[in-house]
Short mmCIF file of C-alpha atoms and ligand atoms in Angstrom, two decimals:
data_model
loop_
_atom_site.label_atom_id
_atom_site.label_comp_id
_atom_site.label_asym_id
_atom_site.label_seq_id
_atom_site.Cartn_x
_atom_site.Cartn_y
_atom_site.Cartn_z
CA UNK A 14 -87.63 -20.81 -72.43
CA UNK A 15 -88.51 -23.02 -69.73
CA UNK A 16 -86.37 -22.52 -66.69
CA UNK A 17 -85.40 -26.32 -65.01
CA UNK A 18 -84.99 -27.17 -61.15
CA UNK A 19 -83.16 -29.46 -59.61
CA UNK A 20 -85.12 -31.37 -56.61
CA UNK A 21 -82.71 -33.01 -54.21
CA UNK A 22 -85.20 -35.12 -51.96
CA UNK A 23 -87.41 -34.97 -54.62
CA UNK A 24 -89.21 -38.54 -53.93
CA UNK A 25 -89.43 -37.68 -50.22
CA UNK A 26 -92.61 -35.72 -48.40
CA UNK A 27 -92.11 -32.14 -49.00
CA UNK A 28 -90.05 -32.42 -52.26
CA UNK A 29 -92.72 -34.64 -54.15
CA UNK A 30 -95.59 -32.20 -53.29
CA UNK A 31 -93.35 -29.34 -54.27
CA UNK A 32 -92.08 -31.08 -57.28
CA UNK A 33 -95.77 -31.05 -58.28
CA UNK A 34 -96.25 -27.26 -57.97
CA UNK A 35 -92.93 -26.63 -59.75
CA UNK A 36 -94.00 -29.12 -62.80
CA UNK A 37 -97.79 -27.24 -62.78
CA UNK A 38 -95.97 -24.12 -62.63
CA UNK A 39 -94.34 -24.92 -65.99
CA UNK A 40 -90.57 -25.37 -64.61
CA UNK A 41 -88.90 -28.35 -65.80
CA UNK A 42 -87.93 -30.61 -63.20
CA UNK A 43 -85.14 -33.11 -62.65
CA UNK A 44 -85.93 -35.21 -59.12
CA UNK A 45 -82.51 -36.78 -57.61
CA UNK A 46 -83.30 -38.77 -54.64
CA UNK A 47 -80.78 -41.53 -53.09
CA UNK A 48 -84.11 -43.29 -51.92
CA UNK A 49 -83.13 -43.57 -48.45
CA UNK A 50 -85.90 -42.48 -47.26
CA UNK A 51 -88.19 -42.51 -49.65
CA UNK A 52 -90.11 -44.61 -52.36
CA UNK A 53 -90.09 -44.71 -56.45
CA UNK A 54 -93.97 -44.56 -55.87
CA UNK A 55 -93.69 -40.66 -54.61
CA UNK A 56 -92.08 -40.06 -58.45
CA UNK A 57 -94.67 -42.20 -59.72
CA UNK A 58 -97.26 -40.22 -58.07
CA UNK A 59 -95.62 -37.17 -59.17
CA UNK A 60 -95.82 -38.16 -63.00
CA UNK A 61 -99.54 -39.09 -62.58
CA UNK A 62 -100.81 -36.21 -60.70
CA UNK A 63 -98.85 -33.51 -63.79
CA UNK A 64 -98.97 -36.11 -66.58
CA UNK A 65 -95.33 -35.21 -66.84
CA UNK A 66 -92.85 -38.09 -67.06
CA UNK A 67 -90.19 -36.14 -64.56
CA UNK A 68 -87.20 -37.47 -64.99
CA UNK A 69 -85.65 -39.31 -62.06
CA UNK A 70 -81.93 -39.82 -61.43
CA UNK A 71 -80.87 -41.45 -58.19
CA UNK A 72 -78.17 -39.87 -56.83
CA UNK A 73 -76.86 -39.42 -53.65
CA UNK A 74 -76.01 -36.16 -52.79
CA UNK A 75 -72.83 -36.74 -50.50
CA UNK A 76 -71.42 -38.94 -53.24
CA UNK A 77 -69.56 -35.62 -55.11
CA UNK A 78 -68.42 -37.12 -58.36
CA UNK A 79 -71.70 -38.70 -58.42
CA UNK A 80 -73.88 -35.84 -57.92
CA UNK A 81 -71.64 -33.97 -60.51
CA UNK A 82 -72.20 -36.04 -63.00
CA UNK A 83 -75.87 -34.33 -62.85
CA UNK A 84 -74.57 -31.14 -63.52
CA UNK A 85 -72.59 -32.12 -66.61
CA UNK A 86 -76.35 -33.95 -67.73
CA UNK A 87 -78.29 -31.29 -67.20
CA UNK A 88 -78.15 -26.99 -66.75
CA UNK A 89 -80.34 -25.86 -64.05
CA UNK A 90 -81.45 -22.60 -63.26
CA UNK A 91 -82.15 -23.21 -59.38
CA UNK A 92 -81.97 -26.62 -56.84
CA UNK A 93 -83.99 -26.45 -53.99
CA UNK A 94 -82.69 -28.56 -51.74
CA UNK A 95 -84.48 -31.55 -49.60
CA UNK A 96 -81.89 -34.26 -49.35
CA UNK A 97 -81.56 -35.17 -45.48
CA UNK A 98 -82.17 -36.75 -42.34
CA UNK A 99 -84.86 -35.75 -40.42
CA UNK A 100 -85.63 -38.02 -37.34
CA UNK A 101 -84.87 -35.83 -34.36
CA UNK A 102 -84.28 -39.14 -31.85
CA UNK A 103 -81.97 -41.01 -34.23
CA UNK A 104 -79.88 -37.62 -35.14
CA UNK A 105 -79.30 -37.70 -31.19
CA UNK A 106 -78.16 -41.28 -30.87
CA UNK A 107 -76.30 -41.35 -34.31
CA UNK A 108 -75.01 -37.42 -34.67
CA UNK A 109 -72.07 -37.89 -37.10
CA UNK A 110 -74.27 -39.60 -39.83
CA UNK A 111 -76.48 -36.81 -39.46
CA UNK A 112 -74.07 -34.12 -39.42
CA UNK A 113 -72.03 -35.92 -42.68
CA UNK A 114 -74.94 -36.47 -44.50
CA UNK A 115 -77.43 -33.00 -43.83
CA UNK A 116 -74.42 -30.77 -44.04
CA UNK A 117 -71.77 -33.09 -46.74
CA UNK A 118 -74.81 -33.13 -49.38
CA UNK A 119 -75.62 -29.39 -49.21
CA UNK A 120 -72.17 -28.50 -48.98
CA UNK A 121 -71.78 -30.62 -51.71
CA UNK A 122 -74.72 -28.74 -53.74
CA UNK A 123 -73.27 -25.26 -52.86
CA UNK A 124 -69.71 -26.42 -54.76
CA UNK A 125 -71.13 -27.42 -57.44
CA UNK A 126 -73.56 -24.00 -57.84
CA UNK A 127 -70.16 -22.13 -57.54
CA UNK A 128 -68.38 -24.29 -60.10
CA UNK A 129 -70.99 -24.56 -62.88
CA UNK A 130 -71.53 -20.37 -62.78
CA UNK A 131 -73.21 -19.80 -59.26
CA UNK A 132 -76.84 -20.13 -59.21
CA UNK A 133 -80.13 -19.56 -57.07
CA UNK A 134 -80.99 -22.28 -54.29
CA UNK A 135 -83.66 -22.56 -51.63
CA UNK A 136 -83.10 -24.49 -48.69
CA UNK A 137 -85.19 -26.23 -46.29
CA UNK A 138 -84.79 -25.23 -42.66
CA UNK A 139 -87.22 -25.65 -39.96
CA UNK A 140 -88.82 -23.81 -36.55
CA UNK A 141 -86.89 -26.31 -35.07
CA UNK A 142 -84.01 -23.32 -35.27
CA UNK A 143 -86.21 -20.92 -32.89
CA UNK A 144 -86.55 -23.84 -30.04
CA UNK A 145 -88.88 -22.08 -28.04
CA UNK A 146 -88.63 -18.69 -28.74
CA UNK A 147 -89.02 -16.06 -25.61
CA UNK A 148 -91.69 -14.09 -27.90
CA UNK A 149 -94.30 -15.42 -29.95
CA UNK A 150 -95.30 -15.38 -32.47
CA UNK A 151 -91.78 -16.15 -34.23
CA UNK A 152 -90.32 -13.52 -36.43
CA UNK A 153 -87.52 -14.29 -38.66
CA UNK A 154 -85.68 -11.72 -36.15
CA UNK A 155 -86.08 -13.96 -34.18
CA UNK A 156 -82.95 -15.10 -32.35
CA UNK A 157 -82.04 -18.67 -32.58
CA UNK A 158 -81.60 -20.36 -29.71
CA UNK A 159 -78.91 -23.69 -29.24
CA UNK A 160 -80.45 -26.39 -31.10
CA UNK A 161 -82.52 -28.95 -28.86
CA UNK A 162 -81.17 -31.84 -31.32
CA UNK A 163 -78.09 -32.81 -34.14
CA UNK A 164 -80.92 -32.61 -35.94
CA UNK A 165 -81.72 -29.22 -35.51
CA UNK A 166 -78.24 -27.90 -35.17
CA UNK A 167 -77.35 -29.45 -38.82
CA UNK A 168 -80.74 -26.78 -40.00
CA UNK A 169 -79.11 -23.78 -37.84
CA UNK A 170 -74.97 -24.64 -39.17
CA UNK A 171 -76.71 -25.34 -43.04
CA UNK A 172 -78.23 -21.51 -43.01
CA UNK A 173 -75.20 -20.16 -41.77
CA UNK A 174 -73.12 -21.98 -44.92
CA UNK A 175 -75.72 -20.49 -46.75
CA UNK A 176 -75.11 -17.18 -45.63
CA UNK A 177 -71.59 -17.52 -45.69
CA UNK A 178 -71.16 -18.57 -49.57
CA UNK A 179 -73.62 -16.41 -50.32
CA UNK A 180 -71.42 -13.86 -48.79
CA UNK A 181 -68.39 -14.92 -50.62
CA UNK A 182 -69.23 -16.39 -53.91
CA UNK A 183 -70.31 -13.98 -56.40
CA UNK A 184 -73.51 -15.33 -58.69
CA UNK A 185 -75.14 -17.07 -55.89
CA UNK A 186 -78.45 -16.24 -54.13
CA UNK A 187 -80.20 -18.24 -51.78
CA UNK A 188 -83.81 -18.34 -49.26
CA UNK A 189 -84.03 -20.38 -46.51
CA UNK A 190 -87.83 -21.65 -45.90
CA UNK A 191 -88.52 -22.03 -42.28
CA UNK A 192 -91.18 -24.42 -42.07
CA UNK A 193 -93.63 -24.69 -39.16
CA UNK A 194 -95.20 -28.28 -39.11
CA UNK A 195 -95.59 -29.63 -42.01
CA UNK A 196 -98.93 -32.05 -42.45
CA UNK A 197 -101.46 -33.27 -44.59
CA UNK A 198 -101.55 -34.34 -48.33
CA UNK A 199 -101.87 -33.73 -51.97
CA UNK A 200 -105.43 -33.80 -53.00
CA UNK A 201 -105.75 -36.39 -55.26
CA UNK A 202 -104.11 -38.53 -52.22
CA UNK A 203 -101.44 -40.22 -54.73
CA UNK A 204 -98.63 -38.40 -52.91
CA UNK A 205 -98.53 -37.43 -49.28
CA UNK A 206 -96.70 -38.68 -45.96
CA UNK A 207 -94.81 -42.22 -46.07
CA UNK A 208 -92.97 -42.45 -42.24
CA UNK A 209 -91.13 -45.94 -42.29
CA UNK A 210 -91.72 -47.73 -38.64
CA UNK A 211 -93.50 -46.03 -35.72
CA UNK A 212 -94.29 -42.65 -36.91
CA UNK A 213 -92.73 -39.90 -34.75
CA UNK A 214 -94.68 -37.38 -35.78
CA UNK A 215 -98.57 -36.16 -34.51
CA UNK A 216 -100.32 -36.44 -37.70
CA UNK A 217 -99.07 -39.63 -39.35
CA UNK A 218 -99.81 -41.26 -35.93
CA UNK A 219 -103.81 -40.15 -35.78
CA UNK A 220 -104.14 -41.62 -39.35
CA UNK A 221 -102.40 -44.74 -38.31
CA UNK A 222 -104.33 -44.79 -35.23
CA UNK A 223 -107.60 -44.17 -37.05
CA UNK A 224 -107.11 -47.06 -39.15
CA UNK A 225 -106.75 -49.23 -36.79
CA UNK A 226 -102.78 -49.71 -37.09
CA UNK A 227 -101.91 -48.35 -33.99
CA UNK A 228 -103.83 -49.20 -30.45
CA UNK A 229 -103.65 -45.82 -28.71
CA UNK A 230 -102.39 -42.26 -29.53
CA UNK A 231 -100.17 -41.03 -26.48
CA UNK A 232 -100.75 -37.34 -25.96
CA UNK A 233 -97.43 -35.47 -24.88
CA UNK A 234 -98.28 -33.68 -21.62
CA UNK A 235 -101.36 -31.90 -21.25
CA UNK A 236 -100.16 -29.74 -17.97
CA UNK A 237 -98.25 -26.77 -20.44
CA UNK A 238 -99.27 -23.05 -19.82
CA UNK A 239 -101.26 -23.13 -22.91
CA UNK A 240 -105.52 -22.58 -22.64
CA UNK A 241 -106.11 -26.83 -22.97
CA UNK A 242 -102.17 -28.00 -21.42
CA UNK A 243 -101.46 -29.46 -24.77
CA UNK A 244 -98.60 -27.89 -26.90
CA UNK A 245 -99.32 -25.69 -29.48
CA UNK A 246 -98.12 -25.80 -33.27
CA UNK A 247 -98.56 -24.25 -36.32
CA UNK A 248 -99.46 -26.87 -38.73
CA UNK A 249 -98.59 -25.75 -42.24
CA UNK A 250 -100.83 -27.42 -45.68
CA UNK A 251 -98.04 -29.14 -47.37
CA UNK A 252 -99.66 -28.19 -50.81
CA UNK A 253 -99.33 -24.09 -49.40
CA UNK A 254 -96.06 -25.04 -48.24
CA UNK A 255 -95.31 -26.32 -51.33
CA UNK A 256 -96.19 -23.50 -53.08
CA UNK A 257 -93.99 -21.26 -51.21
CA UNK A 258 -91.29 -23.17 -53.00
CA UNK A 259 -92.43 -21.97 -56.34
CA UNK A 260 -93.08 -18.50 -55.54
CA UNK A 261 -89.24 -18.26 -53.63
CA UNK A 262 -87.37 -19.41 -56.73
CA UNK A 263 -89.99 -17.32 -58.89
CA UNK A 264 -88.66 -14.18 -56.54
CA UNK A 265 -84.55 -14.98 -57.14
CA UNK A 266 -85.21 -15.64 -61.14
CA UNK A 267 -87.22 -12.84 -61.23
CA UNK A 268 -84.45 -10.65 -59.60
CA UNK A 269 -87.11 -9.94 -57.02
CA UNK A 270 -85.61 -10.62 -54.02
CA UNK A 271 -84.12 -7.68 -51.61
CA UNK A 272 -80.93 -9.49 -50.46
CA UNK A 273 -79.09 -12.39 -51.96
CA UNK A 274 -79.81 -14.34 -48.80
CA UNK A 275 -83.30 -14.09 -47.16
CA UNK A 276 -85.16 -15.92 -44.71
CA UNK A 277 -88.81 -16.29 -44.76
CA UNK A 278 -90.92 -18.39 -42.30
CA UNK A 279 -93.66 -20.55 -43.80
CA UNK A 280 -96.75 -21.17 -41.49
CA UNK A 281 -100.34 -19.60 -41.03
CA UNK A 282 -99.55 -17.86 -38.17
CA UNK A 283 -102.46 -19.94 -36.26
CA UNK A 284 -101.19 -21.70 -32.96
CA UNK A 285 -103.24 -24.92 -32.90
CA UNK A 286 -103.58 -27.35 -29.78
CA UNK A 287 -102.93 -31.28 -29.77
CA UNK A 288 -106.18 -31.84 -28.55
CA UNK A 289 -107.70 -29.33 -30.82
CA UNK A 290 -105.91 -30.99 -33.73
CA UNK A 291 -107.15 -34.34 -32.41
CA UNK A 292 -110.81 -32.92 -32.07
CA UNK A 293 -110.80 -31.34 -35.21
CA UNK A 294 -109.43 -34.49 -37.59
CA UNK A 295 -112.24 -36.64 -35.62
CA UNK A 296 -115.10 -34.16 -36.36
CA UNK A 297 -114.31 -33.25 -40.19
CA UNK A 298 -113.48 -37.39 -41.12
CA UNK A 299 -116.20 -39.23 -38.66
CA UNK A 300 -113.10 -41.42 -37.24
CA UNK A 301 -112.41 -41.97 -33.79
CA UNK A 302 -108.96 -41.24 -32.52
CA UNK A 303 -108.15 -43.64 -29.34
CA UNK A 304 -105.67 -41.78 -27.34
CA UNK A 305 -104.96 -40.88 -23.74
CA UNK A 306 -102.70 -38.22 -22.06
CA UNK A 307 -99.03 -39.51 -21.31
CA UNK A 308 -95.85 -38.27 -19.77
CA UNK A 309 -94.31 -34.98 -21.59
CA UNK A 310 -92.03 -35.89 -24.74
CA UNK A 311 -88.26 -34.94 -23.48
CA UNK A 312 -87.36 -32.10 -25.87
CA UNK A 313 -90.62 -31.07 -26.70
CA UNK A 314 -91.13 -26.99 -27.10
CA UNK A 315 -94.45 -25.75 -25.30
CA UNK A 316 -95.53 -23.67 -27.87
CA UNK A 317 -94.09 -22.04 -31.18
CA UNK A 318 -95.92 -21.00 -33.96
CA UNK A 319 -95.28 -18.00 -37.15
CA UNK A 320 -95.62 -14.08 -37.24
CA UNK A 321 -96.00 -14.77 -41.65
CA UNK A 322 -96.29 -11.20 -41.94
CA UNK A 323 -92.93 -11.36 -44.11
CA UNK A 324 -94.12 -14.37 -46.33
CA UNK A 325 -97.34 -12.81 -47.18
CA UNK A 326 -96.02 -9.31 -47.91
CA UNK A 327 -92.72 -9.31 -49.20
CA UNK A 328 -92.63 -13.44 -50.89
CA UNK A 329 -96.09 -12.42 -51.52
CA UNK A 330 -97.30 -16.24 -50.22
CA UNK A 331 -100.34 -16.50 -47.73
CA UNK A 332 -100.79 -20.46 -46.60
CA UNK A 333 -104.89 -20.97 -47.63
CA UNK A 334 -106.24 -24.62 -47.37
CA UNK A 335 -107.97 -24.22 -43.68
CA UNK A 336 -106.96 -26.96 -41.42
CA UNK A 337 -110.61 -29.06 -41.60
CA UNK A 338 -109.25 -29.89 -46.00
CA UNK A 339 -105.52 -30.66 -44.65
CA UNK A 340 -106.76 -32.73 -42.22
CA UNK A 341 -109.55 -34.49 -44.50
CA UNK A 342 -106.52 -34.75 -46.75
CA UNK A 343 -104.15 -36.68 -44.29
CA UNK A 344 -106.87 -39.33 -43.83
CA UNK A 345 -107.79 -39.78 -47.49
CA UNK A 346 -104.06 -40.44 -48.12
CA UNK A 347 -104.14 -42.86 -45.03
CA UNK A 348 -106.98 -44.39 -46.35
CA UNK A 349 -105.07 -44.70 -50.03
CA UNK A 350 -102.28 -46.52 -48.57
CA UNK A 351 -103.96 -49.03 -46.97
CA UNK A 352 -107.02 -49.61 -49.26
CA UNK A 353 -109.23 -48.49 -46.88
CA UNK A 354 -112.89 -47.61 -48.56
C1 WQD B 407 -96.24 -32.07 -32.68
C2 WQD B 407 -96.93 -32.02 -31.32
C3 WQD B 407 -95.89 -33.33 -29.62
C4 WQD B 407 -96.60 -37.22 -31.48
C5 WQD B 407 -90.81 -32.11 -35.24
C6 WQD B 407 -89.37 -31.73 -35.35
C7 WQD B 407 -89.23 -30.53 -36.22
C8 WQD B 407 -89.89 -30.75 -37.55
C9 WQD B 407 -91.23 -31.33 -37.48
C10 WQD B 407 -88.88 -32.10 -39.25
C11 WQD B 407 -95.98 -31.91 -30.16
C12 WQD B 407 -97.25 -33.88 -29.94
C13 WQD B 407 -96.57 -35.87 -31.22
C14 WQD B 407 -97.38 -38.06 -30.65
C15 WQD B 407 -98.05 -36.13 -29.37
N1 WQD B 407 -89.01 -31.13 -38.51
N2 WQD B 407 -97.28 -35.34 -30.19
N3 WQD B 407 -98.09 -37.47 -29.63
O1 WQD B 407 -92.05 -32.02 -32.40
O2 WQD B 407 -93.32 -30.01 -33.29
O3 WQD B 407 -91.54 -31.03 -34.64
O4 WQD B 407 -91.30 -32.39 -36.53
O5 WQD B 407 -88.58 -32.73 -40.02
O6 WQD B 407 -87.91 -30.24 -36.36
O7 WQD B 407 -88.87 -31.45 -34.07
O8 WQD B 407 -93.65 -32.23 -34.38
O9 WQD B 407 -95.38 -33.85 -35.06
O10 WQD B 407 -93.52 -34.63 -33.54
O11 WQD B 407 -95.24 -33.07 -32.63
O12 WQD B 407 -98.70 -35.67 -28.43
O13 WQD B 407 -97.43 -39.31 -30.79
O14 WQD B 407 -97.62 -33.26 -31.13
O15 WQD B 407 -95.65 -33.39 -28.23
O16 WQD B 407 -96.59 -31.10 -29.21
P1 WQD B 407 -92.63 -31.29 -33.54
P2 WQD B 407 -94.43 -33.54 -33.96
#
């Protein structure tokens, strides 16, 4: 019998690419997105890329009779759960939305598990909870450090509710994915990256530079103690990180898992440079990135990137598109959006 998933997020970046692997994985897959961030075209994407018509219910997650009324439609056998804000800046100036909405709607999720029989959920936490860790690379021993943002600290309070309910409520397992830096796009560039406005992040802003939308890159600092001054990252394939999805609900339905809360960190375990990344997208998709070296970004870690060690022996995941296809990737989807030949 086919086993179904529930996608919260599931229009947004990482929760359309994983809804992809889930659907070629043979799961069924129901995608509940309040589109708040996100676009119908992500689910349309996701329907053309598997030739399955997903079904799509919009829902918003911190709406609890309305997100129940899911669980009365459907039975699911695990939610992975996207649903949130993610713009570090705005969770700073505006920290009650962000706490209300990242913690209400998983909160929200966890109740619901409990009341329909318990259940097996992966959530989606970040590096952001290491800061800038004293040793690299980061283990999942890791100790957290106070959360630079609201942002950050909803990912840090989020595992710990986790852990907690885990601990109390009988029938429910859980993994928390701590991703590294997510980039790139799905091959067939019909689903990747859609930032609304200026794009915060590195990678969205060299394709947008590239294609002429934006004048200049600004490179954060380049006087760090790492070998070129930029900081370094560890920029994880969204189609591997994707992937890590599958295998982590694979491991709780399988009864594989060691604990009924783990952790696993999802990266490659290779510290790359801004420059480097810069250099690199330039060399692999003839494209000239303008940019010049600015001010440091308040906030910004120096360098933080993945021990994986964990992932690849015990979730049994190993992230494998090299950087040179994720970045060739990111620009074909760039190119995509804006019709570029
Ligand atoms: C990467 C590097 C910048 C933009 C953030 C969140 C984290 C996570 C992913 C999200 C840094 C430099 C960037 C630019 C630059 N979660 N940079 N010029 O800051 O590592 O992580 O996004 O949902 O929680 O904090 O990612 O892509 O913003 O920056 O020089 O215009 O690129 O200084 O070194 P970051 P990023």
């Amino acid at each position: 019998m086919k086993k179904t998933v529930l996608v919260t997020g599931g229009a947004g970046y990482i929760g359309s690419h994983t809804s992809v692997e889930l659907l070629e994985a043979g799961f069924d897959v129901v995608i509940a997105d309040n589109l708040s961030n996100a676009e119908m075209t992500a689910v349309e994407g996701v329907r053309k890329i598997t030739g399955v018509d997903v079904p799509f219910e919009k829902i918003d997650c911190n709406d609890l009779p309305q997100f129940e009324t899911l669980f009365s439609k459907y039975k699911f056998d695990a939610a992975i759960h996207f649903a949130a804000y993610k713009a570090v800046g705005e969770s700073v100036s505006e920290p009650l939305k962000y706490y209300a909405n990242n913690l209400g709607s998983f909160i929200n999720l966890l109740s619901l598990m409990q009341k329909h029989g318990g259940g097996t959920v992966v959530f989606s936490s970040s590096a952001t909870v290491y800061s800038q860790p004293d040793v690299l690379p980061a283990t999942e021993q890791t100790p957290r450090k106070p959360a630079n943002s609201p942002y950050g600290n909803t990912k840090q309070m989020a595992e710990d509710i986790l852990r907690d309910s885990i601990a109390a409520y009988p029938g429910l397992r859980g993994i928390a994915l701590r991703y590294f830096n997510p980039i790139g796009a799905h091959p067939s560039a019909l689903i990747g990256e859609l930032p609304k406005g200026v794009p915060s992040n590195l990678v969205p802003f060299i394709t947008q530079t590239a294609a002429g939308i934006r004048e200049c890159l600004n490179v954060f600092g380049d006087d760090y103690n790492t070998p070129d001054g930029s900081c370094l990252r560890d920029y994880i394939d969204i189609v591997d990180l994707a992937k890590a999805h599958v295998v982590a609900v694979n491991r709780m339905l399988e009864g594989k898992n060691k604990a009924n809360y783990e952790i696993f960190n999802v990266g490659t375990g290779r510290p790359v440079s801004v420059l480097e990344l810069i250099r690199t997208f330039e060399k692999v998709n003839h494209v000239k990135v303008n940019h010049r070296i600015t001010e440091r970004r308040p906030g910004d870690v120096e360098a933080v990137w993945a021990d994986t060690t964990l992932a690849n022996t015990e979730l049994g995941w190993k992230a494998e598109r090299s950087l040179e296809d994720t970045l060739r990737s990111a620009w074909a989807w760039e190119k995509h959006l804006r019709g570029i030949a």
